[in-house]
CSV table of C-alpha atoms and ligand atoms in Angstrom, one decimal:
chain,number,residue,atom,x,y,z
A,17,UNK,CA,6.7,-136.2,125.1
A,18,UNK,CA,9.3,-135.0,127.4
A,19,UNK,CA,12.0,-133.3,125.3
A,20,UNK,CA,15.5,-132.3,126.3
A,21,UNK,CA,17.4,-129.7,124.1
A,22,UNK,CA,21.1,-129.3,124.2
A,23,UNK,CA,22.8,-126.2,122.5
A,24,UNK,CA,26.3,-125.8,121.2
A,25,UNK,CA,27.5,-122.6,119.4
A,26,UNK,CA,26.6,-119.0,119.2
A,27,UNK,CA,23.8,-116.9,120.4
A,28,UNK,CA,22.0,-117.4,117.1
A,29,UNK,CA,21.9,-121.1,118.0
A,30,UNK,CA,20.7,-120.4,121.5
A,31,UNK,CA,18.0,-118.4,120.0
A,32,UNK,CA,17.1,-121.2,117.6
A,33,UNK,CA,16.9,-123.7,120.4
A,34,UNK,CA,14.5,-121.4,122.4
A,35,UNK,CA,12.3,-120.9,119.3
A,36,UNK,CA,12.3,-124.8,119.0
A,37,UNK,CA,11.4,-125.2,122.5
A,38,UNK,CA,8.5,-122.8,122.1
A,39,UNK,CA,7.4,-124.8,118.9
A,40,UNK,CA,7.4,-128.0,120.8
A,41,UNK,CA,5.5,-126.7,123.8
A,42,UNK,CA,3.0,-125.3,121.4
A,43,UNK,CA,2.7,-128.8,119.9
A,44,UNK,CA,1.9,-130.2,123.4
A,45,UNK,CA,5.3,-131.5,124.4
A,46,UNK,CA,7.0,-130.8,127.8
A,47,UNK,CA,10.7,-129.6,128.1
A,48,UNK,CA,13.0,-131.1,130.6
A,49,UNK,CA,16.3,-130.0,132.0
A,50,UNK,CA,17.8,-133.5,132.3
A,51,UNK,CA,18.5,-136.2,129.9
A,52,UNK,CA,17.6,-139.3,131.7
A,53,UNK,CA,14.0,-138.2,132.1
A,54,UNK,CA,13.6,-137.3,128.3
A,55,UNK,CA,11.6,-139.3,125.8
A,56,UNK,CA,13.5,-137.3,123.0
A,57,UNK,CA,16.8,-135.6,123.1
A,58,UNK,CA,17.6,-132.9,120.6
A,59,UNK,CA,21.3,-131.6,120.0
A,60,UNK,CA,21.6,-128.3,118.3
A,61,UNK,CA,25.1,-128.4,116.7
A,62,UNK,CA,27.8,-125.9,115.6
A,63,UNK,CA,30.4,-126.2,113.0
A,64,UNK,CA,32.4,-122.9,113.3
A,65,UNK,CA,35.4,-124.7,114.5
A,66,UNK,CA,36.4,-128.4,114.4
A,67,UNK,CA,36.3,-128.5,118.2
A,68,UNK,CA,32.7,-127.6,118.2
A,69,UNK,CA,31.8,-130.4,116.0
A,70,UNK,CA,33.8,-132.8,118.1
A,71,UNK,CA,31.9,-131.8,121.2
A,72,UNK,CA,28.5,-132.3,119.5
A,73,UNK,CA,29.5,-135.6,117.9
A,74,UNK,CA,30.9,-136.8,121.2
A,75,UNK,CA,27.7,-135.8,123.0
A,76,UNK,CA,25.5,-137.4,120.3
A,77,UNK,CA,27.7,-140.6,120.5
A,78,UNK,CA,27.2,-140.9,124.2
A,79,UNK,CA,23.5,-140.4,124.1
A,80,UNK,CA,22.7,-143.0,121.4
A,81,UNK,CA,25.2,-145.4,122.9
A,82,UNK,CA,23.4,-145.0,126.3
A,83,UNK,CA,20.0,-145.7,124.7
A,84,UNK,CA,21.0,-148.5,122.5
A,85,UNK,CA,19.4,-151.9,123.0
A,86,UNK,CA,16.8,-150.5,125.3
A,87,UNK,CA,13.9,-148.4,124.9
A,88,UNK,CA,16.1,-145.4,124.6
A,89,UNK,CA,15.0,-142.0,123.8
A,90,UNK,CA,14.5,-140.6,120.2
A,91,UNK,CA,17.7,-138.7,119.4
A,92,UNK,CA,17.9,-136.0,116.7
A,93,UNK,CA,20.7,-133.6,115.6
A,94,UNK,CA,19.8,-130.3,114.2
A,95,UNK,CA,21.7,-127.1,113.0
A,96,UNK,CA,24.9,-126.1,111.4
A,97,UNK,CA,26.9,-129.3,111.6
A,98,UNK,CA,24.0,-131.4,110.2
A,99,UNK,CA,23.9,-128.7,107.4
A,100,UNK,CA,27.6,-129.3,106.7
A,101,UNK,CA,27.7,-133.1,107.0
A,102,UNK,CA,24.4,-134.0,105.3
A,103,UNK,CA,23.8,-137.9,105.2
A,104,UNK,CA,27.6,-138.3,106.4
A,105,UNK,CA,26.3,-137.8,109.9
A,106,UNK,CA,24.5,-141.1,109.9
A,107,UNK,CA,27.9,-142.8,108.9
A,108,UNK,CA,29.4,-141.4,112.1
A,109,UNK,CA,26.2,-142.0,114.2
A,110,UNK,CA,24.4,-144.9,112.7
A,111,UNK,CA,21.9,-145.0,115.7
A,112,UNK,CA,20.8,-141.4,115.2
A,113,UNK,CA,17.1,-141.1,114.6
A,114,UNK,CA,16.9,-137.9,112.5
A,115,UNK,CA,18.8,-134.8,111.4
A,116,UNK,CA,17.6,-131.4,110.4
A,117,UNK,CA,19.6,-128.6,108.8
A,118,UNK,CA,19.5,-125.0,109.7
A,119,UNK,CA,16.6,-124.1,107.2
A,120,UNK,CA,14.5,-126.9,108.4
A,121,UNK,CA,14.3,-126.4,112.2
A,122,UNK,CA,10.6,-125.5,112.0
A,123,UNK,CA,9.7,-129.0,110.9
A,124,UNK,CA,10.9,-130.5,114.2
A,125,UNK,CA,7.5,-131.1,115.7
A,126,UNK,CA,6.2,-132.9,112.7
A,127,UNK,CA,9.5,-135.0,112.2
A,128,UNK,CA,9.5,-135.9,115.9
A,129,UNK,CA,5.8,-137.1,115.6
A,130,UNK,CA,6.9,-139.6,112.9
A,131,UNK,CA,10.4,-140.6,114.6
A,132,UNK,CA,10.1,-144.1,116.0
A,133,UNK,CA,13.3,-144.1,117.9
A,134,UNK,CA,14.7,-146.7,115.7
A,135,UNK,CA,17.3,-144.9,113.6
A,136,UNK,CA,15.0,-144.1,110.6
A,137,UNK,CA,17.7,-141.7,109.3
A,138,UNK,CA,15.4,-138.8,108.3
A,139,UNK,CA,17.3,-136.1,107.0
A,140,UNK,CA,16.4,-132.5,105.5
A,141,UNK,CA,19.0,-129.9,104.8
A,142,UNK,CA,17.0,-127.8,102.2
A,143,UNK,CA,17.6,-124.1,102.6
A,144,UNK,CA,15.0,-123.1,100.2
A,145,UNK,CA,12.2,-121.8,102.5
A,146,UNK,CA,14.1,-120.0,105.2
A,147,UNK,CA,11.9,-117.0,105.1
A,148,UNK,CA,9.0,-119.2,105.7
A,149,UNK,CA,10.7,-121.0,108.5
A,150,UNK,CA,11.6,-117.6,110.1
A,151,UNK,CA,7.8,-117.0,110.6
A,152,UNK,CA,7.3,-120.1,112.6
A,153,UNK,CA,10.5,-119.5,114.6
A,154,UNK,CA,9.3,-116.4,116.5
A,155,UNK,CA,8.2,-118.2,119.7
A,156,UNK,CA,9.8,-117.6,123.2
A,157,UNK,CA,9.7,-119.4,126.4
A,158,UNK,CA,10.2,-117.8,129.8
A,159,UNK,CA,12.2,-114.9,128.4
A,160,UNK,CA,12.6,-113.1,131.9
A,161,UNK,CA,13.8,-109.6,131.4
A,162,UNK,CA,16.2,-110.1,128.6
A,163,UNK,CA,15.3,-111.8,125.2
A,164,UNK,CA,17.0,-112.4,121.6
A,165,UNK,CA,15.1,-111.5,118.5
A,166,UNK,CA,16.4,-112.8,115.1
A,167,UNK,CA,16.4,-110.2,112.5
A,168,UNK,CA,18.7,-111.7,109.8
A,169,UNK,CA,19.6,-115.2,108.9
A,170,UNK,CA,22.5,-116.4,106.8
A,171,UNK,CA,25.6,-114.3,105.7
A,172,UNK,CA,26.6,-112.9,102.3
A,173,UNK,CA,30.3,-112.2,103.3
A,174,UNK,CA,33.0,-114.5,102.2
A,175,UNK,CA,35.6,-114.4,105.0
A,176,UNK,CA,38.1,-116.9,103.8
A,177,UNK,CA,38.2,-118.8,107.1
A,178,UNK,CA,34.4,-119.2,107.7
A,179,UNK,CA,32.0,-121.9,107.2
A,180,UNK,CA,28.9,-120.0,108.2
A,181,UNK,CA,27.7,-118.8,104.6
A,182,UNK,CA,27.7,-122.5,103.7
A,183,UNK,CA,25.8,-123.8,106.7
A,184,UNK,CA,23.5,-120.9,107.2
A,185,UNK,CA,23.0,-120.0,103.5
A,186,UNK,CA,22.8,-116.4,102.0
A,187,UNK,CA,21.4,-113.4,103.9
A,188,UNK,CA,17.8,-113.1,104.5
A,189,UNK,CA,16.2,-110.3,106.5
A,190,UNK,CA,13.1,-110.6,108.3
A,191,UNK,CA,10.3,-108.1,107.7
A,192,UNK,CA,10.6,-105.1,110.0
A,193,UNK,CA,7.0,-105.3,111.1
A,194,UNK,CA,7.4,-108.9,112.3
A,195,UNK,CA,10.5,-108.0,114.3
A,196,UNK,CA,8.6,-105.0,115.9
A,197,UNK,CA,5.4,-107.0,116.8
A,198,UNK,CA,7.6,-109.9,118.2
A,199,UNK,CA,9.5,-107.3,120.2
A,200,UNK,CA,6.3,-105.5,121.5
A,201,UNK,CA,4.9,-108.9,122.6
A,202,UNK,CA,8.0,-109.5,124.5
A,203,UNK,CA,7.9,-106.2,126.3
A,204,UNK,CA,4.3,-106.7,127.3
A,205,UNK,CA,5.5,-109.8,128.9
A,206,UNK,CA,8.1,-107.9,131.1
A,207,UNK,CA,11.1,-108.0,128.8
A,208,UNK,CA,13.4,-104.9,129.3
A,209,UNK,CA,16.2,-105.8,127.1
A,210,UNK,CA,16.2,-107.1,123.5
A,211,UNK,CA,19.3,-108.3,121.6
A,212,UNK,CA,18.8,-108.2,117.8
A,213,UNK,CA,20.6,-111.1,116.3
A,214,UNK,CA,22.3,-111.7,112.9
A,215,UNK,CA,25.6,-113.1,111.6
A,216,UNK,CA,26.4,-109.7,110.1
A,217,UNK,CA,23.6,-107.9,111.9
A,218,UNK,CA,24.2,-104.5,110.3
A,219,UNK,CA,23.8,-105.8,107.0
A,220,UNK,CA,20.0,-106.0,107.9
A,221,UNK,CA,17.6,-105.1,104.9
A,222,UNK,CA,20.4,-104.5,102.4
A,223,UNK,CA,19.9,-107.7,100.3
A,224,UNK,CA,16.1,-108.2,100.3
A,225,UNK,CA,13.2,-105.8,100.8
A,226,UNK,CA,12.3,-106.5,104.5
A,227,UNK,CA,12.3,-102.8,104.5
A,228,UNK,CA,10.8,-100.0,104.5
A,229,UNK,CA,8.8,-100.0,107.7
A,230,UNK,CA,5.9,-97.8,107.3
A,231,UNK,CA,6.9,-94.9,109.6
A,232,UNK,CA,8.7,-91.7,108.8
A,233,UNK,CA,12.0,-91.5,110.3
A,234,UNK,CA,12.2,-88.5,112.6
A,235,UNK,CA,16.1,-88.5,112.5
A,236,UNK,CA,15.9,-88.6,108.6
A,237,UNK,CA,17.6,-92.0,108.5
A,238,UNK,CA,17.4,-94.0,105.4
A,239,UNK,CA,19.6,-97.1,105.9
A,240,UNK,CA,17.5,-100.2,107.1
A,241,UNK,CA,19.5,-101.1,110.2
A,242,UNK,CA,19.7,-97.6,111.9
A,243,UNK,CA,16.0,-97.2,111.0
A,244,UNK,CA,15.1,-100.6,112.6
A,245,UNK,CA,16.9,-99.2,115.7
A,246,UNK,CA,14.9,-96.0,115.6
A,247,UNK,CA,11.7,-98.1,115.4
A,248,UNK,CA,12.8,-100.4,118.2
A,249,UNK,CA,13.7,-97.4,120.3
A,250,UNK,CA,10.1,-96.0,120.2
A,251,UNK,CA,8.8,-99.2,121.7
A,252,UNK,CA,7.5,-98.1,125.0
A,253,UNK,CA,8.9,-100.1,128.0
A,254,UNK,CA,11.9,-101.4,126.0
A,255,UNK,CA,14.7,-99.8,128.1
A,256,UNK,CA,17.8,-101.6,126.6
A,257,UNK,CA,18.6,-102.4,122.9
A,258,UNK,CA,21.7,-104.5,122.0
A,259,UNK,CA,22.6,-106.1,118.7
A,260,UNK,CA,25.3,-108.7,117.5
A,261,UNK,CA,27.6,-109.4,115.5
A,262,UNK,CA,28.6,-106.1,114.0
A,263,UNK,CA,31.0,-105.5,111.1
A,264,UNK,CA,32.9,-102.2,110.6
A,265,UNK,CA,31.4,-101.7,107.2
A,266,UNK,CA,28.0,-101.4,109.1
A,267,UNK,CA,29.3,-98.6,111.3
A,268,UNK,CA,28.1,-95.8,109.0
A,269,UNK,CA,27.4,-92.2,109.9
A,270,UNK,CA,23.8,-93.2,110.4
A,271,UNK,CA,24.6,-95.9,112.7
A,272,UNK,CA,26.8,-93.5,114.8
A,273,UNK,CA,24.0,-91.1,114.8
A,274,UNK,CA,21.6,-93.9,116.0
A,275,UNK,CA,24.0,-94.3,119.0
A,276,UNK,CA,23.7,-90.5,119.5
A,277,UNK,CA,19.9,-90.2,119.2
A,278,UNK,CA,18.7,-93.3,120.9
A,279,UNK,CA,19.6,-93.7,124.4
A,280,UNK,CA,18.0,-97.2,124.7
A,281,UNK,CA,21.0,-98.4,122.7
A,282,UNK,CA,23.3,-99.9,125.2
A,283,UNK,CA,26.8,-98.5,125.7
A,284,UNK,CA,28.3,-101.5,124.0
A,285,UNK,CA,29.4,-102.8,120.6
A,286,UNK,CA,30.6,-106.3,119.6
A,287,UNK,CA,32.8,-105.5,116.7
A,288,UNK,CA,35.0,-108.5,115.6
A,289,UNK,CA,38.4,-107.4,114.5
A,290,UNK,CA,39.8,-111.0,113.7
A,291,UNK,CA,43.4,-109.6,113.1
A,292,UNK,CA,45.4,-106.5,113.7
A,293,UNK,CA,47.5,-107.1,110.7
A,294,UNK,CA,46.4,-105.5,107.5
A,295,UNK,CA,48.1,-108.3,105.4
A,296,UNK,CA,46.1,-111.0,107.3
A,297,UNK,CA,42.9,-108.9,107.1
A,298,UNK,CA,43.3,-108.8,103.5
A,299,UNK,CA,43.9,-112.6,103.3
A,300,UNK,CA,40.8,-113.1,105.5
A,301,UNK,CA,38.7,-110.9,103.0
A,302,UNK,CA,37.4,-108.9,105.8
A,303,UNK,CA,37.1,-105.9,103.7
A,304,UNK,CA,38.5,-103.3,106.1
A,305,UNK,CA,42.0,-102.2,107.1
A,306,UNK,CA,43.0,-101.5,110.7
A,307,UNK,CA,42.7,-97.6,109.8
A,308,UNK,CA,39.1,-98.2,108.6
A,309,UNK,CA,38.4,-100.1,112.0
A,310,UNK,CA,40.2,-97.3,114.0
A,311,UNK,CA,38.1,-94.6,112.2
A,312,UNK,CA,34.7,-96.1,113.1
A,313,UNK,CA,35.7,-96.8,116.6
A,314,UNK,CA,36.8,-93.2,116.9
A,315,UNK,CA,33.6,-91.9,115.5
A,316,UNK,CA,31.5,-94.0,117.9
A,317,UNK,CA,33.6,-92.9,120.9
A,318,UNK,CA,33.0,-89.3,120.0
A,319,UNK,CA,29.3,-89.7,120.4
A,320,UNK,CA,29.4,-92.3,123.3
A,321,UNK,CA,32.7,-91.8,125.0
A,322,UNK,CA,31.7,-94.6,127.6
A,323,UNK,CA,31.0,-97.3,125.0
A,324,UNK,CA,32.3,-100.7,125.9
A,325,UNK,CA,33.8,-102.5,123.0
A,326,UNK,CA,34.2,-106.2,122.6
A,327,UNK,CA,35.8,-108.3,119.8
A,328,UNK,CA,36.7,-111.6,118.3
A,329,UNK,CA,40.2,-112.5,117.3
A,330,UNK,CA,41.6,-115.5,115.4
A,331,UNK,CA,45.3,-116.4,116.1
A,332,UNK,CA,47.3,-118.7,114.0
A,333,UNK,CA,45.5,-117.9,110.6
A,334,UNK,CA,47.7,-119.4,107.8
A,335,UNK,CA,51.0,-117.5,107.5
A,336,UNK,CA,50.5,-115.5,110.6
A,337,UNK,CA,54.0,-114.3,111.6
A,338,UNK,CA,55.2,-113.0,114.9
A,339,UNK,CA,55.0,-109.6,113.6
A,340,UNK,CA,51.4,-110.1,112.3
A,341,UNK,CA,50.7,-111.3,115.9
A,342,UNK,CA,52.4,-108.4,117.5
A,343,UNK,CA,50.3,-106.1,115.4
A,344,UNK,CA,47.1,-107.7,116.6
A,345,UNK,CA,48.4,-107.5,120.3
A,346,UNK,CA,49.3,-103.8,119.8
A,347,UNK,CA,46.1,-102.9,118.1
A,348,UNK,CA,44.0,-104.7,120.9
A,349,UNK,CA,45.8,-102.6,123.5
A,350,UNK,CA,45.3,-99.3,121.4
A,351,UNK,CA,41.5,-100.2,121.2
A,352,UNK,CA,41.4,-100.8,125.1
A,353,UNK,CA,38.8,-103.7,124.5
A,354,UNK,CA,36.6,-104.4,127.4
A,355,UNK,CA,36.4,-107.9,126.5
A,356,UNK,CA,37.6,-110.2,123.7
A,357,UNK,CA,37.0,-113.8,122.5
A,358,UNK,CA,40.2,-115.3,121.1
A,359,UNK,CA,39.9,-118.3,118.9
A,360,UNK,CA,42.7,-120.5,117.5
A,361,UNK,CA,42.3,-120.8,113.6
A,362,UNK,CA,40.6,-124.0,112.6
A,363,UNK,CA,40.6,-125.1,109.0
A,364,UNK,CA,37.1,-125.7,107.7
A,365,UNK,CA,35.9,-127.6,104.8
A,366,UNK,CA,35.1,-125.8,101.6
A,367,UNK,CA,36.5,-122.5,102.8
A,368,UNK,CA,39.0,-120.4,100.7
A,369,UNK,CA,41.6,-120.3,103.3
A,370,UNK,CA,42.2,-124.0,103.0
A,371,UNK,CA,44.6,-123.3,100.1
A,372,UNK,CA,47.0,-121.8,102.4
A,373,UNK,CA,47.3,-124.9,104.6
A,374,UNK,CA,47.6,-124.6,108.5
A,375,UNK,CA,51.2,-123.8,109.0
A,376,UNK,CA,51.0,-122.4,112.6
A,377,UNK,CA,51.7,-125.1,115.0
A,378,UNK,CA,48.9,-125.9,117.7
A,379,UNK,CA,51.7,-125.0,120.4
A,380,UNK,CA,52.1,-121.6,118.8
A,381,UNK,CA,48.4,-121.0,118.5
A,382,UNK,CA,48.0,-121.8,122.1
A,383,UNK,CA,50.8,-119.5,123.1
A,384,UNK,CA,49.4,-116.7,121.1
A,385,UNK,CA,45.9,-117.3,122.5
A,386,UNK,CA,47.2,-117.4,126.2
A,387,UNK,CA,49.2,-114.2,125.6
A,388,UNK,CA,46.1,-112.3,124.2
A,389,UNK,CA,43.9,-113.6,126.9
A,390,UNK,CA,46.3,-112.5,129.7
A,391,UNK,CA,46.7,-109.0,128.1
A,392,UNK,CA,42.9,-108.9,128.0
A,393,UNK,CA,42.5,-109.9,131.6
A,394,UNK,CA,44.7,-107.2,132.8
A,395,UNK,CA,43.0,-104.7,130.6
A,396,UNK,CA,39.5,-105.7,131.8
A,397,UNK,CA,40.8,-105.6,135.5
A,398,UNK,CA,41.9,-101.9,134.8
A,399,UNK,CA,38.6,-100.9,133.3
A,400,UNK,CA,36.6,-102.5,136.0
A,401,UNK,CA,38.7,-100.9,138.8
A,402,UNK,CA,37.6,-97.6,137.3
A,403,UNK,CA,33.9,-98.6,138.0
A,404,UNK,CA,34.4,-99.0,141.7
A,405,UNK,CA,32.4,-96.5,143.6
A,406,UNK,CA,30.4,-95.4,140.6
A,407,UNK,CA,26.5,-95.8,140.9
A,408,UNK,CA,24.9,-97.1,137.9
A,409,UNK,CA,21.7,-98.8,136.6
A,410,UNK,CA,21.9,-102.6,136.3
A,411,UNK,CA,19.6,-105.2,134.9
A,412,UNK,CA,19.2,-108.3,137.2
A,413,UNK,CA,18.5,-111.2,134.9
A,414,UNK,CA,18.4,-113.8,137.8
A,415,UNK,CA,20.5,-116.0,140.1
A,416,UNK,CA,23.7,-117.2,138.8
A,417,UNK,CA,23.5,-120.7,137.3
A,418,UNK,CA,27.2,-121.3,137.6
A,419,UNK,CA,28.2,-119.7,140.8
A,420,UNK,CA,26.8,-122.1,143.4
A,421,UNK,CA,27.3,-119.5,146.2
A,422,UNK,CA,24.8,-117.1,144.8
A,423,UNK,CA,21.3,-117.2,146.2
A,424,UNK,CA,18.4,-114.7,146.2
A,425,UNK,CA,19.5,-113.2,149.5
A,426,UNK,CA,22.4,-111.5,147.7
A,427,UNK,CA,20.0,-109.6,145.6
A,428,UNK,CA,18.5,-106.4,146.9
A,429,UNK,CA,15.8,-105.1,144.7
B,522,LIG,N1,38.6,-120.8,113.0
B,522,LIG,C1,38.7,-120.1,114.1
B,522,LIG,N2,37.9,-119.1,114.5
B,522,LIG,C2,36.8,-118.9,113.7
B,522,LIG,N3,35.7,-118.0,113.8
B,522,LIG,C3,35.0,-118.3,112.7
B,522,LIG,N4,35.6,-119.2,111.8
B,522,LIG,C4,36.8,-119.6,112.4
B,522,LIG,C5,37.7,-120.6,112.2
B,522,LIG,N5,37.6,-121.2,111.1
B,522,LIG,C6,35.6,-117.1,114.8
B,522,LIG,C7,35.5,-115.7,114.4
B,522,LIG,C8,34.1,-115.3,114.5
B,522,LIG,C9,33.6,-116.2,115.7
B,522,LIG,C10,32.3,-116.4,115.8
B,522,LIG,O1,34.3,-117.4,115.5
B,522,LIG,O2,36.4,-114.9,115.3
B,522,LIG,O3,33.9,-113.9,114.7
B,523,LIG,FE1,26.5,-120.2,115.2
B,523,LIG,FE2,28.4,-120.4,113.1
B,523,LIG,FE3,28.3,-122.1,115.0
B,523,LIG,FE4,26.5,-122.2,113.3
B,523,LIG,S1,28.5,-122.5,112.8
B,523,LIG,S2,26.1,-122.3,115.4
B,523,LIG,S3,26.2,-119.9,113.0
B,523,LIG,S4,28.7,-120.0,115.3
């Protein structure tokens, strides 16, 4: 079969789509870049904000409508939105053939085999065998020089705005030996940079016994995530290690030491702040204050003064006042973020924050969003200007997919 996969959402989802692609190729299928030539179209969905769901539903609606009444492609939805909606997805999309939740992605090849293309409404949203599914979701296709490796699925935090714990289930860490052998295999194929992925990546190994790895820590580290970084940094030929997403509670003295001791860890940390107002942070149940956040950033900058810092911010969380917003804006300036992703609060089903309503108007959310983006642009420009004239090592991943003007002649190797 010729199969096209479309992905919405985060890097975890991108990685899932890649692992699905590898599974399908292993099962003898061919991947295609465009929809019209596909015998089957798979949409990997996201539900973190309502807008992400709208996009995926819109896309699926157009695909099934285009194929209706003819010998159209088999159409399947997978991932977070399926997990959230369950069988309701077929009420919205009666012509959809099948739907697989986040814990059942590995069964895609066998489900496809049985799918007839006549809306047989097969659904599986069980989260029971997530650790088993992680084993088969380790394949890669054409990784190039940079690859993602999953180390942890699910999330045990209870941030009051977030649907992820519901759609991805509780935290499950992968055995360290599997992570290392997947990484080594990637490096043998030419990968120079690996990004370790998890919703709250620094929680690795805290809730199930994926650890210990049977090596002695030369740096006397005992916490699982810093030890994993130590093991990764001993992989010969792996030049860059990244990880995402972080949480201030994971920025322990050992993690700071890892930044100091292992040069392969890139000069970057994505550390979602969400809000610079302590009152809002408390309502969000983020479990840190701005002072805690400031302390960990100061400690990291002591060992890596050049570290680039990026963040996620939510504007318009219930009851967010002008002064809460100003506190966020001021704190972002103080942290001098290199980059930030600003999201407008979106009420999600079954989340604790629903009880506070959604009292910041969409116009006001938009204004706050623009204001923070503009400030970030100015800050990024200033930071980038300081780089002019410096010589540094870069990793060329390939020709830009978006910039039509770029071609290979611009790249001098
Ligand atoms: N509304 C808006 N943004 C959200 N995020 C998570 N849940 C919501 C929500 N309900 C943002 C957070 C998170 C990022 C991945 O998405 O900033 O870090
Ligand atoms: Fe990723 Fe969360 Fe969206 Fe799922 S809901 S795809 S975990 S951002």
